[in-house]
PDB file of C-alpha atoms in Angstrom:
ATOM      1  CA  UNK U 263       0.000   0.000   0.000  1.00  0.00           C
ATOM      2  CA  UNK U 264       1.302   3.187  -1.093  1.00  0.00           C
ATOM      3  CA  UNK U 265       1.387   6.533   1.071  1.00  0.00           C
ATOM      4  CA  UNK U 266      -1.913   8.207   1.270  1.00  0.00           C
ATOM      5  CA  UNK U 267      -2.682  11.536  -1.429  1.00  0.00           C
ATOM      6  CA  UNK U 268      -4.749  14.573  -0.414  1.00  0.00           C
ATOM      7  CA  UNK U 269      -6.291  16.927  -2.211  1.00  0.00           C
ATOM      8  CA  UNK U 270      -9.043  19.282  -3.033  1.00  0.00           C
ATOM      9  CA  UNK U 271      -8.822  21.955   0.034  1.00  0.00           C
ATOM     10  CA  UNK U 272      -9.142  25.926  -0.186  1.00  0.00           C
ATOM     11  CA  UNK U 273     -10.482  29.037   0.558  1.00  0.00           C
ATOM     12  CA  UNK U 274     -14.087  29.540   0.928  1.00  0.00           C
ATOM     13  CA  UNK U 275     -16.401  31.592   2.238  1.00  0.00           C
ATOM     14  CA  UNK U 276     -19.050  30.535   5.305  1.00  0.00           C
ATOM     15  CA  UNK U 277     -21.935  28.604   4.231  1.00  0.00           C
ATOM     16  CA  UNK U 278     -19.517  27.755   1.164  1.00  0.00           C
ATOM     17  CA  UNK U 279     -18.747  23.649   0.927  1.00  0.00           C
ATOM     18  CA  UNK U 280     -15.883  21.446  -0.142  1.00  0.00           C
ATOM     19  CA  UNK U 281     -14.928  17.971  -1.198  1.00  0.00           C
ATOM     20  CA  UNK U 282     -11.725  17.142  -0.180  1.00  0.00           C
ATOM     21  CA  UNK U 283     -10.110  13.522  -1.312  1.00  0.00           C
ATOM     22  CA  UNK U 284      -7.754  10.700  -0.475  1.00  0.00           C
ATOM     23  CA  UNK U 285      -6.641   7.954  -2.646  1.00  0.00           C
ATOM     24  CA  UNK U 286      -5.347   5.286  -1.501  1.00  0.00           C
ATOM     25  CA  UNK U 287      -3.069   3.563  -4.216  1.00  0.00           C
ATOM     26  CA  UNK U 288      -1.920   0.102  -3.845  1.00  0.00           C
ATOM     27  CA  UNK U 289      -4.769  -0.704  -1.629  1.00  0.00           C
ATOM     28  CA  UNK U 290      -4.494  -4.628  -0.824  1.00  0.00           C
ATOM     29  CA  UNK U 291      -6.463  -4.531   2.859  1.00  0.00           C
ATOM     30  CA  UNK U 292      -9.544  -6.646   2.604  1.00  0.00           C
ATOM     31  CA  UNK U 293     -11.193  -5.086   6.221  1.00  0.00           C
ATOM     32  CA  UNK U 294      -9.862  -1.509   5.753  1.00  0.00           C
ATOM     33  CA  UNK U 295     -11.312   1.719   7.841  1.00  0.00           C
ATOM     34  CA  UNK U 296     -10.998   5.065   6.853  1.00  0.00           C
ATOM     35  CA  UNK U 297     -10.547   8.566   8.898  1.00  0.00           C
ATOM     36  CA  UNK U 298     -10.549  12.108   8.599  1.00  0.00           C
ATOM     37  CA  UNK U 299      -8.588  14.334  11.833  1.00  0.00           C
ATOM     38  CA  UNK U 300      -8.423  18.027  11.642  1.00  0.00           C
ATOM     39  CA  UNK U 301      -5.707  20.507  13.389  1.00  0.00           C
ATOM     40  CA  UNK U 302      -6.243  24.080  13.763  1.00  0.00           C
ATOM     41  CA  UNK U 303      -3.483  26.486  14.722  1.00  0.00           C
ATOM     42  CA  UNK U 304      -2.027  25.917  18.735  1.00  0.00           C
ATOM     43  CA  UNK U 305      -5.299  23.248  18.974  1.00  0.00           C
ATOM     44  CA  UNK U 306      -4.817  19.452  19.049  1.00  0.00           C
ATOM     45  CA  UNK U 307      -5.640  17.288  16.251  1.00  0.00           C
ATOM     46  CA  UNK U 308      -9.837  16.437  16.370  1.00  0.00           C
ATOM     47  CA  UNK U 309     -11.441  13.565  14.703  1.00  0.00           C
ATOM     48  CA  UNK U 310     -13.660  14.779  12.086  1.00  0.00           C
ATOM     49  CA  UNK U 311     -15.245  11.269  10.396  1.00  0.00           C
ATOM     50  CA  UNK U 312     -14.502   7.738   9.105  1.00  0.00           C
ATOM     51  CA  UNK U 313     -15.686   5.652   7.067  1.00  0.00           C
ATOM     52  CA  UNK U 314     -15.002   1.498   6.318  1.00  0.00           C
ATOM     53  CA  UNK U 315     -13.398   1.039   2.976  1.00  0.00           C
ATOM     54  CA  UNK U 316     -15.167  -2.617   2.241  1.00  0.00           C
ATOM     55  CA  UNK U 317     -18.580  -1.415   3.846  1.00  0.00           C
ATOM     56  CA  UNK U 318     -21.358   1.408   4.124  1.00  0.00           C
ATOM     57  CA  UNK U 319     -20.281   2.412   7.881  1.00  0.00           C
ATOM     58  CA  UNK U 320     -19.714   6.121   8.649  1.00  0.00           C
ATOM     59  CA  UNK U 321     -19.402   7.632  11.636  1.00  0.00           C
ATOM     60  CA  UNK U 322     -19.007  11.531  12.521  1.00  0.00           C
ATOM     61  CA  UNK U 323     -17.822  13.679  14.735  1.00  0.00           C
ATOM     62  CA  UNK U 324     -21.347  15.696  16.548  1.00  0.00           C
ATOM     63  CA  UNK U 325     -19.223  19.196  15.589  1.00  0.00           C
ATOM     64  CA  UNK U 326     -19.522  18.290  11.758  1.00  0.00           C
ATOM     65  CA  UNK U 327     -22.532  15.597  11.818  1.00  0.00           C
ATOM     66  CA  UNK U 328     -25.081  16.460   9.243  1.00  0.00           C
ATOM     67  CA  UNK U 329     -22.734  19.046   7.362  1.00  0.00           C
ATOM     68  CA  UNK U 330     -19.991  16.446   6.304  1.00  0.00           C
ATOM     69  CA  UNK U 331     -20.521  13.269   4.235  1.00  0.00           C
ATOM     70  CA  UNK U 332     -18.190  10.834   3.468  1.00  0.00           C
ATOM     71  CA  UNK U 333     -17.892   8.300   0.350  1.00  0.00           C
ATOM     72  CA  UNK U 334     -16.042   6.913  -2.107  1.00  0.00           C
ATOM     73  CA  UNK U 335     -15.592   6.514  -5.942  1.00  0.00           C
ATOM     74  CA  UNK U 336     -16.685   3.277  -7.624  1.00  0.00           C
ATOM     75  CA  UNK U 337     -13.331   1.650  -7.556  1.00  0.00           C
ATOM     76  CA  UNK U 338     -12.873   2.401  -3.637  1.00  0.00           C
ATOM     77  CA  UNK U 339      -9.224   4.133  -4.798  1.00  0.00           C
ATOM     78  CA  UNK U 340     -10.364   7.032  -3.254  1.00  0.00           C
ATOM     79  CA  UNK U 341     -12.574   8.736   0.152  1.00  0.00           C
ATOM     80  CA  UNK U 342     -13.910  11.823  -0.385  1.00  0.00           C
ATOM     81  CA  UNK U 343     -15.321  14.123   2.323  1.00  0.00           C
ATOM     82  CA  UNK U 344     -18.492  16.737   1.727  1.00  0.00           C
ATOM     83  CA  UNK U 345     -17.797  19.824   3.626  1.00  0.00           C
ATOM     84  CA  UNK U 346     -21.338  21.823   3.313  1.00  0.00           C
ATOM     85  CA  UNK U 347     -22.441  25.082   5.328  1.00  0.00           C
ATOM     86  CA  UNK U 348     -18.615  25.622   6.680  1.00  0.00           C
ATOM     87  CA  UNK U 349     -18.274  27.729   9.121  1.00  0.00           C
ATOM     88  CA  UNK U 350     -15.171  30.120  10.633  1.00  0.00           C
ATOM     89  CA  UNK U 351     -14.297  27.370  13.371  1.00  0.00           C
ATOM     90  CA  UNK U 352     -14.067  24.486  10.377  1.00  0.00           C
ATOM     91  CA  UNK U 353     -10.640  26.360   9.255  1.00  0.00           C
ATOM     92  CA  UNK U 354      -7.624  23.810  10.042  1.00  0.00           C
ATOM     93  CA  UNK U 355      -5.410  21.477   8.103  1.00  0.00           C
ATOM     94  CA  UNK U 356      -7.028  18.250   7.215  1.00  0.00           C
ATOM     95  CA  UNK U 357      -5.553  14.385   6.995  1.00  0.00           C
ATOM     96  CA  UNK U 358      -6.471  11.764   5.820  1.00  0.00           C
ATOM     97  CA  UNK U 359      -6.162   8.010   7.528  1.00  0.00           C
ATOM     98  CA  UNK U 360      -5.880   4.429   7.323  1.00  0.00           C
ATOM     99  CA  UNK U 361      -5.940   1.725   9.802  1.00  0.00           C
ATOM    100  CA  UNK U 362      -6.634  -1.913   9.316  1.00  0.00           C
ATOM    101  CA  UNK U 363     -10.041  -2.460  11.559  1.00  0.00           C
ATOM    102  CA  UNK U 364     -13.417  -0.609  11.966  1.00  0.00           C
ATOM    103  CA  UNK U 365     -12.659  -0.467  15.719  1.00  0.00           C
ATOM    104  CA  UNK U 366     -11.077   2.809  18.004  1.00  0.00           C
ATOM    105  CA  UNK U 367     -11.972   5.331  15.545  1.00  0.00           C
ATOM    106  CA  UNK U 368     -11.173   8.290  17.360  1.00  0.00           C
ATOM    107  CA  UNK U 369      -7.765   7.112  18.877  1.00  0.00           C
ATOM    108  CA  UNK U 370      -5.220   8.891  16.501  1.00  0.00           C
ATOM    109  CA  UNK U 371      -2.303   6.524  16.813  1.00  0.00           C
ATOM    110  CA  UNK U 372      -4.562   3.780  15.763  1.00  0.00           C
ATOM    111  CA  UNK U 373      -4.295   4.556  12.053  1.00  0.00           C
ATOM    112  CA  UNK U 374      -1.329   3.562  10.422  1.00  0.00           C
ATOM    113  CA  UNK U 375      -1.262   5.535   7.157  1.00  0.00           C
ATOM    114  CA  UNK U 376      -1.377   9.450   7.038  1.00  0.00           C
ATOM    115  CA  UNK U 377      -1.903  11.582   3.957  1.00  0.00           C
ATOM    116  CA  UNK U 378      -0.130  15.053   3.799  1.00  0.00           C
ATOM    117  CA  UNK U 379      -2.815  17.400   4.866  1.00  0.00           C
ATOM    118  CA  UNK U 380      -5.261  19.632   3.543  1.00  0.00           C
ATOM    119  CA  UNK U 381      -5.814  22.780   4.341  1.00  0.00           C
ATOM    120  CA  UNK U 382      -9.741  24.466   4.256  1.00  0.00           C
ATOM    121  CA  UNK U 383      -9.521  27.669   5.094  1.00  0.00           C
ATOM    122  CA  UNK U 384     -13.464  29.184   5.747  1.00  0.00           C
ATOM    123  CA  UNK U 385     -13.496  33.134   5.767  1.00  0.00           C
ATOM    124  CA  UNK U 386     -16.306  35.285   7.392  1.00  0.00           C
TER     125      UNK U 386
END
């Protein structure tokens, strides 16, 4: 499995949306679970979402829950995230993340694979 690619962050404006990806090439994981952390400047890194790579599980974090959407494309290379109705406190640098088992989703060092970050940057 090769190291994790992220794209598709910006500049918007509040109430403005998003969808950043992550491919995963060289997937060979049968049971594979996805994540998405965030990091805003002098904060800790915050679990945002995940999602399981072989199944329709999602599960989000209540600050983003029912603004964010995960999914993937057809040949599950690649996670996207929705970002809809952003708001000011959304701004941080985004990863992407891999670990083999739908199981301690918001523990950080769980996930094994990192992509480089994202950054979504939501202006008033």
């Amino acid at each position: 499995q090769g190291q994790l690619v992220e794209s598709g962050g910006g500049l918007v404006q509040a109430g403005g949306f998003l969808r950043p990806s992550c491919a995963v090439p060289g997937c060979t994981l049968s049971i594979f679970a996805m994540g998405w952390f965030r990091q805003a400047p002098e904060k800790d890194g915050e679990f945002v979402a995940a999602i399981s790579w072989s199944a329709d599980r999602s599960y989000y974090a209540d600050s983003v829950k029912g603004r964010f959407t995960n999914s993937r494309d057809n040949a599950k290379n690649t996670l996207y995230i929705q970002m809809n109705s952003l708001k000011t406190e959304d701004t941080a640098l985004y990863y992407c993340a891999a670990k083999p088992r739908w199981i301690e989703l918001l523990n950080q060092n769980q996930y094994s694979y990192w992509g480089q970050g994202t950054q979504v940057t939501v202006s008033s």
